[in-house]
């Protein structure tokens, strides 16, 4: 019995009864699922996200949301074998599933880790340092990031039904924004299975995730300026979404990742026989055949020195001929079919357009002999390699994307020509450069960086551990200018901040310190009756302060420190040389001597709840300390954060070191762990 895909709306599953569209298997054309959204109330889904999902997520801290992502990753990992089996009908081999299914789960883990490590245990982010807005410091400003009060609508492509959904979902949920996700219908049965596992896990709060299997209906009509629309797919669909009346009228945040004629550039030094030449050939073949070339990051344009053109074509032909195409469930198959016969038809048509200005030098887009598959009922297509003889004047190879196992070789005479060829792609997600010559690498990288969201430099030194040309990573930006859509996804916390509003807040240091739970210079800093190091984490308050007695630094202190540490830099040991230095009045104390003496002034020596000093941030030495100067320290609780383990918490202290005249000589932030038990 054919599987009818369910949508998940208003925290319940909805099974359509009319308007069903058949979804065929890429292997043999049989109908594997049917989908429709007829009967879905999209306006109610949007309201539910805003009124139920949004408030529930915003009540949680970043750390709590990060923990949910980690739990989701663990749950999906336990069930990924079932997803692997289901994905075969999309044409995915085991190798393809590693990128899609394991890659998607890995993105959940990556954002869970970043949320815990890089975001506060709060519901907002303070971005950057305060801005002084008044002469006496009683009026300041700063920027905060808070979750938008809307819904994130994610419209995904067919090629990565798992990763494409989860790489958008993870940063949105971490930001505190509910999601309505809509996969491409052609592979929606895999996305549905992932969502069913997520709902089954009962980890996300009500309203945090809704799922659409089929068309979006009037969903976009209900979007406002508090919403985000994120899309991956074709340029034509991207334009239609961007130009939607509600999207343009309400300035809905729009993130697009679309068509991309990505390039791989072989440096003139990377001649046949060099490691870089071999790495180039291997990477091009991999990018042409993983997911049957159906990757937005796949290599479409192979840009090589004309002197190496024949060698490159010959080497690629040998490697491509050794790639078995067929049933992706077979262990001896390296490349499966395209996602559908409609996709194969579109790819063949694109090859014909490119071939008007190029010649096919390997493969036949109309012929394939699949292993364990049927060429007529399945969507199989053999790899096709073209060569463009006049790439500087050609149009189609730089403008038409054959979204399959297809790439075009283009020769260049000079590096300047190579830069022109890359730029003719009018903006791409990624380009890769293969050279061992530092001058070539510099000219290529800074010549093409403006046209790309990501650049990969592969050579003999990094190849073994390189993640390759076509692998978007959670910590790096995925997106690109121009033809690639102008959007950005992931990129570490950059992807999270797409779903948040940056707001400038102005007020007194006291008011802003209270709001942000972070002590700011000029805010009250009450002296503690008892040393703050004797207080457990939960008993400490932001602003708690200790001021120390002073200590005079002598010439003997400086000389002892110099000989004890080995730091006999002339500014500490040679009076005449020090005076000749425009920064010093004569011999001065070592910066680290000042820090050491400062610690001696503020440390409480007895055992207590302070467990460890684990770091120091933002250190600046602001004024030299001469023999005879006396230093003292003011130490203030700047911020508190819960740690990964409940037994302790992290405390950030503002440490300011003064001389006898009240001038600041050093300032930094001290990081400690304090017990909670």
XYZ file of C-alpha atoms in Angstrom:
677
model
C 0.000 0.000 0.000
C 1.487 3.353 -1.068
C 2.569 5.554 1.808
C 0.557 8.782 2.087
C 2.764 11.383 3.702
C 1.477 13.178 6.768
C 1.978 16.813 7.636
C 2.466 17.861 11.243
C 0.360 20.889 12.152
C -0.925 22.267 15.456
C 0.917 19.461 17.291
C -0.900 16.647 15.535
C -0.445 14.631 12.373
C -2.642 15.414 9.393
C -3.276 12.846 6.654
C -4.544 14.347 3.367
C -7.349 12.708 1.435
C -7.410 14.733 -1.789
C -5.048 16.317 -4.291
C -2.455 13.597 -3.813
C 0.681 13.720 -5.974
C 2.668 10.563 -6.739
C 6.326 10.437 -5.705
C 8.296 7.872 -7.744
C 11.377 5.925 -6.736
C 14.552 7.086 -8.428
C 15.620 3.449 -8.780
C 12.733 1.954 -10.751
C 9.974 4.540 -11.028
C 7.492 2.784 -8.755
C 5.370 5.090 -6.592
C 6.859 5.098 -3.092
C 4.741 7.850 -1.543
C 1.965 10.333 -2.219
C 1.651 13.826 -0.838
C -0.779 16.721 -0.603
C -1.424 19.680 1.681
C -5.042 20.152 0.683
C -7.010 20.811 3.852
C -4.133 22.268 5.858
C -4.925 25.557 7.572
C -1.684 27.462 7.018
C -2.924 30.576 8.806
C -3.599 28.466 11.905
C -0.143 26.883 11.634
C 1.505 30.297 11.615
C -0.598 31.455 14.583
C 0.250 28.274 16.468
C 3.960 28.811 15.914
C 3.758 32.418 17.070
C 1.415 31.937 20.004
C 2.516 28.527 21.312
C 5.899 27.520 19.911
C 7.598 30.916 20.106
C 6.751 31.716 23.736
C 7.680 28.180 24.807
C 11.106 28.402 23.179
C 11.759 31.925 24.415
C 11.132 30.818 27.991
C 14.180 28.558 27.674
C 17.792 29.679 27.848
C 20.300 29.066 25.076
C 21.794 26.270 27.145
C 18.437 24.549 27.539
C 17.796 24.791 23.804
C 21.286 23.459 23.122
C 20.564 20.467 25.350
C 17.433 19.752 23.293
C 19.473 19.732 20.073
C 21.968 17.330 21.602
C 19.161 15.008 22.693
C 17.630 15.138 19.212
C 20.988 14.214 17.719
C 21.258 11.190 19.988
C 17.717 10.050 19.163
C 18.233 10.331 15.402
C 21.577 8.558 15.634
C 19.872 5.587 17.259
C 17.480 5.320 14.299
C 19.661 6.370 11.361
C 19.840 2.879 9.821
C 16.124 3.082 9.053
C 16.695 6.460 7.396
C 19.531 4.987 5.328
C 17.218 2.267 4.000
C 14.453 4.733 3.199
C 16.801 7.132 1.412
C 17.829 4.520 -1.170
C 14.753 5.331 -3.243
C 15.996 8.926 -3.553
C 19.039 7.510 -5.354
C 21.352 7.855 -2.354
C 24.207 5.410 -1.872
C 25.738 4.655 1.525
C 28.388 7.265 0.757
C 25.675 9.810 -0.089
C 23.826 9.079 3.142
C 26.925 9.849 5.146
C 26.772 13.419 3.838
C 23.004 13.758 4.174
C 21.918 11.799 7.243
C 25.096 11.727 9.314
C 25.889 15.267 8.202
C 22.486 16.498 9.356
C 22.773 14.801 12.732
C 26.308 16.151 13.077
C 24.981 19.670 12.554
C 22.590 19.214 15.497
C 25.509 18.179 17.685
C 27.669 21.040 16.416
C 25.066 23.676 17.296
C 24.372 22.025 20.633
C 28.052 22.324 21.467
C 28.319 25.931 20.269
C 25.217 26.899 22.201
C 26.733 25.574 25.392
C 30.248 26.937 24.809
C 29.664 30.250 23.081
C 26.267 31.496 24.210
C 25.265 32.597 27.710
C 22.864 30.763 29.983
C 20.371 33.523 29.210
C 17.594 34.316 26.737
C 19.490 37.168 25.102
C 22.998 37.970 23.886
C 24.966 41.106 24.699
C 26.907 41.896 21.544
C 30.173 43.765 21.806
C 31.388 46.291 24.322
C 29.328 49.221 25.660
C 29.503 52.530 23.822
C 30.274 55.665 25.851
C 27.603 58.262 25.049
C 28.264 60.945 27.639
C 31.158 62.933 29.089
C 30.861 61.640 32.650
C 29.837 58.083 31.803
C 26.309 58.242 33.211
C 24.704 57.458 29.834
C 25.889 54.503 27.729
C 24.628 52.227 24.995
C 25.038 48.619 23.981
C 23.572 46.082 21.571
C 21.505 43.044 22.499
C 20.176 40.198 20.379
C 16.766 38.718 21.166
C 14.681 36.099 19.301
C 12.238 37.371 16.713
C 8.582 36.901 17.708
C 7.600 35.094 14.553
C 8.070 31.827 12.701
C 10.934 30.536 10.587
C 9.619 29.033 7.364
C 12.158 26.690 5.774
C 11.706 25.634 2.153
C 14.249 22.941 1.315
C 15.683 21.294 -1.801
C 15.264 17.667 -2.885
C 18.932 16.683 -2.817
C 19.516 16.648 0.957
C 16.189 15.830 2.680
C 17.869 15.299 6.076
C 20.856 17.657 6.202
C 19.041 20.438 4.350
C 16.288 20.415 6.962
C 18.466 20.023 10.056
C 21.098 22.607 9.106
C 18.291 25.192 9.057
C 16.414 23.790 12.054
C 19.357 23.707 14.486
C 20.261 27.429 14.472
C 16.597 28.497 14.460
C 15.695 26.391 17.495
C 18.875 27.475 19.283
C 17.920 31.104 18.612
C 14.478 30.499 20.145
C 12.354 30.609 17.005
C 9.693 28.020 16.005
C 9.953 26.374 12.594
C 7.597 25.344 9.818
C 9.659 23.163 7.509
C 8.692 22.191 3.977
C 10.888 19.697 2.094
C 10.911 19.302 -1.665
C 8.123 16.876 -2.512
C 10.372 14.550 -4.565
C 12.184 13.293 -1.449
C 9.732 14.380 1.257
C 9.261 10.817 2.521
C 12.770 10.893 4.025
C 12.163 14.286 5.645
C 8.828 13.039 7.003
C 10.576 10.072 8.620
C 13.088 12.411 10.275
C 10.332 14.660 11.618
C 8.374 11.674 12.920
C 11.453 10.602 14.870
C 11.827 14.133 16.248
C 8.181 14.301 17.337
C 8.360 10.780 18.768
C 11.298 11.839 20.947
C 9.082 14.455 22.667
C 12.037 16.779 23.211
C 10.864 20.018 21.609
C 8.072 22.037 23.233
C 4.633 22.237 21.650
C 4.490 24.415 18.553
C 8.260 24.475 18.065
C 8.205 22.376 14.881
C 5.574 21.888 12.182
C 6.013 19.998 8.924
C 4.488 20.419 5.472
C 4.510 17.478 3.033
C 3.490 19.021 -0.272
C 2.894 22.534 -1.573
C 3.016 25.629 0.644
C -0.488 26.775 -0.304
C -1.113 30.264 1.087
C 1.509 29.917 3.826
C 3.571 32.896 2.658
C 0.511 35.180 2.678
C 0.621 35.132 6.477
C 4.243 36.179 7.014
C 5.184 39.462 8.688
C 8.296 41.404 9.564
C 8.883 39.172 12.603
C 9.236 36.079 10.410
C 12.122 34.518 8.484
C 11.885 32.741 5.130
C 14.851 30.532 4.282
C 15.035 28.805 0.898
C 17.320 26.364 -0.896
C 16.669 25.596 -4.560
C 16.497 27.100 -8.007
C 16.975 30.748 -8.926
C 13.504 30.886 -10.459
C 11.774 29.701 -7.283
C 13.983 31.955 -5.180
C 12.898 34.976 -7.183
C 9.243 33.996 -6.897
C 9.554 33.719 -3.113
C 11.498 36.969 -2.765
C 8.922 38.803 -4.895
C 5.936 37.391 -3.010
C 3.764 40.392 -1.991
C 3.781 39.576 1.725
C 7.537 38.942 1.756
C 8.401 42.202 0.011
C 5.673 44.310 1.681
C 6.537 43.209 5.209
C 10.320 43.068 4.706
C 10.340 39.421 5.753
C 13.904 38.313 6.354
C 14.819 36.208 3.343
C 17.764 33.822 3.127
C 18.394 32.184 -0.245
C 20.872 29.540 -1.322
C 20.394 28.706 -4.976
C 22.018 27.936 -8.363
C 25.806 27.998 -8.233
C 28.348 27.366 -10.996
C 31.125 26.428 -8.567
C 34.681 26.275 -9.864
C 37.788 24.235 -9.119
C 40.997 25.970 -10.196
C 44.241 24.102 -10.896
C 47.324 26.271 -10.379
C 49.962 26.465 -13.146
C 52.486 24.794 -10.840
C 50.230 21.754 -10.309
C 51.376 19.864 -13.392
C 50.747 16.205 -14.073
C 52.703 14.132 -11.585
C 52.469 16.581 -8.681
C 50.392 15.768 -5.577
C 48.158 18.771 -6.267
C 47.303 17.505 -9.766
C 46.285 14.119 -8.384
C 44.279 15.716 -5.577
C 42.499 17.912 -8.115
C 41.478 14.937 -10.251
C 40.235 12.972 -7.242
C 38.202 15.905 -5.924
C 36.554 16.687 -9.264
C 35.518 13.043 -9.676
C 34.152 12.924 -6.155
C 32.148 16.119 -6.639
C 30.740 14.890 -9.954
C 29.570 11.574 -8.493
C 28.570 12.070 -4.830
C 24.752 12.392 -4.799
C 25.047 11.911 -8.599
C 26.333 15.475 -8.774
C 23.118 16.811 -7.222
C 24.852 19.104 -4.769
C 24.567 22.856 -4.675
C 28.298 22.879 -3.897
C 29.363 20.448 -6.657
C 32.138 21.406 -9.065
C 30.572 22.571 -12.350
C 33.515 24.409 -13.936
C 36.967 22.825 -14.075
C 39.429 25.652 -14.692
C 42.918 24.466 -15.649
C 46.052 25.761 -17.412
C 45.772 25.112 -21.149
C 49.037 23.212 -20.984
C 47.375 20.708 -18.621
C 43.983 20.523 -20.333
C 44.586 17.252 -22.203
C 46.157 15.596 -19.178
C 43.249 16.654 -16.965
C 40.639 15.324 -19.393
C 42.481 12.028 -19.803
C 42.880 11.546 -16.050
C 39.246 12.405 -15.357
C 38.048 10.048 -18.071
C 39.974 7.142 -16.537
C 38.597 7.816 -13.074
C 35.014 8.435 -14.215
C 35.000 5.246 -16.290
C 35.738 3.305 -13.107
C 32.640 4.622 -11.273
C 29.887 1.947 -11.246
C 26.449 3.554 -11.705
C 23.410 1.634 -10.532
C 21.138 0.559 -7.689
C 22.378 2.506 -4.649
C 21.526 -0.383 -2.341
C 24.339 -2.463 -3.861
C 27.753 -2.396 -2.198
C 29.550 -2.339 -5.567
C 27.740 0.810 -6.762
C 29.467 4.186 -6.288
C 26.858 6.437 -7.895
C 23.105 6.083 -7.798
C 20.400 7.609 -10.004
C 19.252 11.195 -10.022
C 16.353 11.977 -7.708
C 13.730 11.540 -10.427
C 13.302 11.067 -14.159
C 12.094 14.659 -14.330
C 15.416 15.729 -12.837
C 17.265 13.600 -15.382
C 15.300 15.226 -18.213
C 16.207 18.672 -16.884
C 19.877 17.714 -16.569
C 20.003 16.335 -20.101
C 18.469 19.531 -21.431
C 21.061 21.579 -19.551
C 23.840 19.464 -21.100
C 22.437 20.211 -24.554
C 22.515 23.957 -23.798
C 26.113 23.815 -22.574
C 27.125 21.638 -25.533
C 26.185 24.467 -27.906
C 29.464 26.074 -26.798
C 31.362 22.983 -25.671
C 32.100 19.430 -26.730
C 31.374 16.270 -24.787
C 34.719 14.552 -24.143
C 33.474 11.770 -21.865
C 30.121 10.084 -21.334
C 26.782 10.210 -23.082
C 23.885 11.991 -21.368
C 21.386 9.791 -23.217
C 23.045 6.423 -22.501
C 23.707 4.543 -19.298
C 24.040 0.889 -18.318
C 23.226 0.769 -14.621
C 24.370 -2.069 -12.393
C 21.296 -3.689 -10.908
C 18.971 -1.001 -12.192
C 16.822 -0.260 -15.215
C 17.832 2.597 -17.508
C 14.244 3.129 -18.652
C 12.266 3.064 -15.397
C 14.970 4.532 -13.169
C 16.557 7.992 -13.234
C 20.082 6.820 -13.972
C 22.555 8.981 -15.870
C 26.223 8.433 -16.609
C 28.797 11.117 -15.700
C 29.332 13.633 -18.505
C 32.468 15.706 -19.006
C 32.551 18.606 -21.466
C 35.313 20.866 -22.732
C 34.727 24.507 -23.635
C 37.333 25.617 -26.232
C 36.684 29.374 -25.854
C 35.660 29.873 -22.238
C 36.425 33.604 -22.143
C 33.775 34.324 -24.769
C 31.336 31.490 -24.024
C 28.092 32.067 -22.113
C 26.255 28.814 -21.429
C 29.012 27.006 -19.440
C 29.052 29.954 -17.015
C 25.283 30.394 -16.835
C 23.569 26.988 -17.150
C 23.762 24.590 -14.222
C 23.342 20.932 -15.153
C 22.285 19.673 -11.725
C 23.725 16.204 -12.071
C 27.022 14.388 -12.745
C 28.157 17.016 -15.241
C 31.139 19.409 -15.357
C 32.972 21.415 -18.005
C 36.732 21.771 -18.478
C 37.947 25.292 -19.322
C 41.541 26.204 -20.149
C 43.323 29.447 -19.225
C 46.590 31.035 -20.389
C 47.321 33.332 -17.428
C 46.165 33.647 -13.835
C 44.433 36.878 -14.845
C 42.376 34.825 -17.321
C 41.589 32.292 -14.601
C 40.239 35.090 -12.394
C 38.008 36.283 -15.243
C 36.681 32.758 -15.837
C 35.823 32.252 -12.178
C 34.052 35.631 -12.012
C 31.934 34.770 -15.059
C 29.987 32.431 -12.764
C 28.463 35.634 -11.270
C 28.698 34.466 -7.683
C 29.085 30.981 -6.240
C 28.809 29.093 -2.997
C 32.327 27.700 -3.128
C 35.474 27.459 -5.202
C 38.548 25.343 -4.599
C 42.174 26.093 -5.453
C 44.889 23.461 -5.980
C 48.433 24.812 -5.845
C 51.601 24.552 -3.786
C 52.876 27.940 -4.881
C 52.161 30.629 -2.238
C 52.159 33.438 -4.820
C 49.621 31.593 -6.977
C 47.455 30.870 -3.918
C 47.470 34.530 -2.892
C 46.621 35.822 -6.356
C 43.784 33.358 -6.826
C 42.285 33.629 -3.351
C 42.169 37.402 -3.143
C 41.214 37.656 -6.786
C 38.084 35.512 -6.423
C 37.104 35.838 -2.735
C 34.524 38.560 -3.424
C 32.619 36.168 -5.691
C 32.265 33.340 -3.161
C 30.914 32.424 0.226
C 33.672 29.861 0.838
C 37.091 29.073 -0.624
C 38.981 25.805 -0.143
C 42.744 25.562 -0.620
C 43.819 21.969 -1.056
C 47.427 20.864 -1.281
C 49.684 18.038 -0.147
C 49.918 19.444 3.394
C 46.207 19.423 4.247
C 44.616 16.964 1.823
C 44.572 14.011 4.203
C 42.380 15.843 6.699
C 40.580 18.172 4.299
C 36.802 17.939 4.325
C 36.873 18.666 0.589
C 35.416 21.115 -1.871
C 31.740 20.306 -1.473
C 31.179 19.915 2.269
C 29.457 22.838 4.029
C 30.403 22.814 7.700
C 28.418 24.145 10.694
C 31.210 26.471 11.762
C 31.663 28.086 8.345
C 29.367 30.218 6.235
C 27.273 28.421 3.619
C 25.990 30.832 1.004
C 27.311 33.134 -1.631
C 26.736 36.374 -3.534
C 24.999 37.004 -6.845
C 23.749 33.895 -8.613
C 24.222 31.897 -5.406
C 21.417 33.898 -3.781
C 23.175 36.392 -1.535
C 22.318 34.461 1.622
C 24.260 32.906 4.460
C 23.488 29.881 6.568
C 25.350 28.259 9.444
C 28.721 29.979 9.944
C 28.678 29.171 13.654
C 26.656 31.693 15.629
C 26.152 33.843 12.525
C 23.439 31.384 11.521
C 21.763 31.687 14.914
C 21.739 35.474 14.771
C 19.737 35.437 11.500
C 16.757 34.563 13.708
C 17.354 37.323 16.243
C 16.864 41.080 16.307
C 19.804 43.340 17.067
C 18.629 46.239 19.248
C 20.595 49.181 20.602
C 19.703 49.938 24.210
C 20.663 53.225 25.900
C 20.553 54.112 29.571
C 22.550 54.413 32.745
C 25.269 51.857 33.531
C 23.238 50.764 36.539
C 20.073 50.167 34.531
C 21.827 48.351 31.676
C 23.868 46.243 34.104
C 20.662 45.127 35.808
C 18.972 44.345 32.489
C 21.858 42.370 31.037
C 23.007 40.803 34.321
C 26.504 41.941 33.391
C 28.409 44.543 35.398
C 29.323 47.551 33.270
C 31.841 50.233 34.156
C 30.072 53.015 36.015
C 27.456 50.742 37.565
C 27.341 50.306 41.361
C 30.121 48.064 42.672
C 29.330 47.528 46.364
C 32.220 46.353 48.490
C 31.600 42.921 49.952
C 31.742 42.585 53.704
C 33.386 39.218 53.147
C 35.821 38.369 50.356
C 33.768 37.227 47.296
C 36.080 34.211 46.864
C 34.526 32.853 50.060
C 31.035 32.912 48.527
C 29.540 29.999 46.645
C 28.456 30.590 43.071
C 24.785 31.136 43.882
C 25.573 33.575 46.691
C 27.631 35.827 44.430
C 25.893 38.851 42.940
C 26.869 40.737 39.821
C 28.682 43.866 41.026
C 30.128 42.299 44.183
C 33.534 43.943 44.637
C 36.719 43.642 46.612
C 39.344 46.396 46.742
C 42.805 45.423 47.894
C 45.545 47.109 49.815
C 48.457 48.448 47.786
C 51.911 47.035 47.145
C 54.973 49.033 46.197
C 57.048 47.584 43.364
C 60.773 47.878 43.894
C 63.741 47.639 41.580
C 64.696 44.454 43.418
C 61.274 42.970 42.577
C 61.829 43.697 38.888
C 65.340 42.246 38.810
C 64.331 39.156 40.757
C 61.385 38.522 38.390
C 63.654 39.015 35.365
C 66.256 36.519 36.518
C 63.711 34.067 37.923
C 61.686 33.931 34.671
C 64.468 34.609 32.186
C 62.686 37.711 30.844
C 65.573 40.145 30.826
C 64.172 42.422 28.131
C 66.072 45.708 28.106
C 63.055 47.796 29.199
C 63.259 46.047 32.568
C 67.036 45.876 32.942
C 68.739 48.764 31.119
C 67.880 52.283 32.310
C 69.403 54.160 29.361
C 67.901 51.844 26.736
C 64.507 52.009 28.430
C 64.568 55.802 28.465
C 65.352 55.787 24.736
C 62.119 53.891 24.167
C 59.275 56.403 23.592
C 56.863 54.273 25.629
C 58.845 54.108 28.875
C 60.181 56.717 31.363
C 63.002 54.366 32.305
C 63.153 50.821 33.650
C 59.636 49.455 34.171
C 57.987 46.421 35.723
C 57.124 43.423 33.590
C 53.469 43.224 32.643
C 53.277 39.710 34.014
C 54.919 40.835 37.235
C 52.026 43.272 37.624
C 49.536 40.453 37.045
C 51.321 38.191 39.500
C 51.409 40.848 42.200
C 47.779 41.721 41.471
C 46.809 38.084 42.059
C 48.784 38.130 45.277
C 46.767 41.137 46.377
C 43.285 39.781 45.645
C 43.580 36.007 46.119
C 42.084 34.605 49.296
C 44.502 31.795 50.197
C 42.267 29.567 52.303
C 40.384 26.596 50.791
C 36.866 27.597 49.850
C 34.222 27.541 47.142
C 36.519 29.088 44.517
C 37.807 26.015 42.694
C 40.062 27.241 39.894
C 41.243 30.123 37.779
C 40.837 28.877 34.218
C 41.473 31.868 32.022
C 42.097 35.519 31.377
C 40.510 37.628 28.635
C 40.924 41.109 27.182
C 44.205 41.914 28.913
C 45.592 45.377 28.262
C 48.585 47.084 29.881
C 47.607 50.748 29.831
C 50.380 52.575 31.675
C 53.936 51.571 32.644
C 54.753 50.886 36.265
C 58.097 52.222 37.477
C 60.136 51.219 40.536
C 58.559 52.937 43.536
C 55.006 52.871 42.149
C 52.328 51.257 44.323
C 49.605 49.129 42.731
C 46.214 48.053 44.047
C 43.353 46.051 42.521
C 39.595 46.350 42.259
C 37.953 42.983 41.480
C 34.253 42.941 40.549
C 31.858 40.126 39.617
C 31.115 40.950 35.981
C 28.998 38.001 34.947
C 27.910 34.539 36.079
C 27.064 31.530 33.931
C 26.024 27.987 34.816
C 28.579 25.371 33.804
C 28.058 22.031 32.060
C 28.074 20.284 35.412
C 25.664 21.391 38.144
C 28.326 21.235 40.873
C 29.926 24.522 39.846
C 29.442 27.705 37.859
C 31.599 30.057 35.805
C 32.334 33.548 37.125
C 33.807 36.346 35.041
C 35.500 39.077 37.083
C 36.439 42.577 35.998
C 39.976 43.180 37.267
C 41.355 46.729 37.213
C 44.856 47.531 38.491
C 45.582 51.118 39.629
C 48.745 52.973 40.611
C 49.145 55.360 43.535
C 47.659 58.210 41.481
C 44.474 56.284 40.668
C 45.512 55.755 37.038
C 44.609 52.401 35.497
C 47.779 50.490 34.650
C 46.169 47.199 33.581
C 42.719 45.802 32.993
C 41.491 42.308 32.183
C 38.765 39.759 32.824
C 39.507 36.865 35.147
C 37.623 33.580 34.664
C 37.053 31.260 37.611
C 35.027 28.231 38.614
C 33.065 28.444 41.866
C 31.356 25.645 43.733
C 27.570 25.441 44.002
C 27.513 22.667 46.612
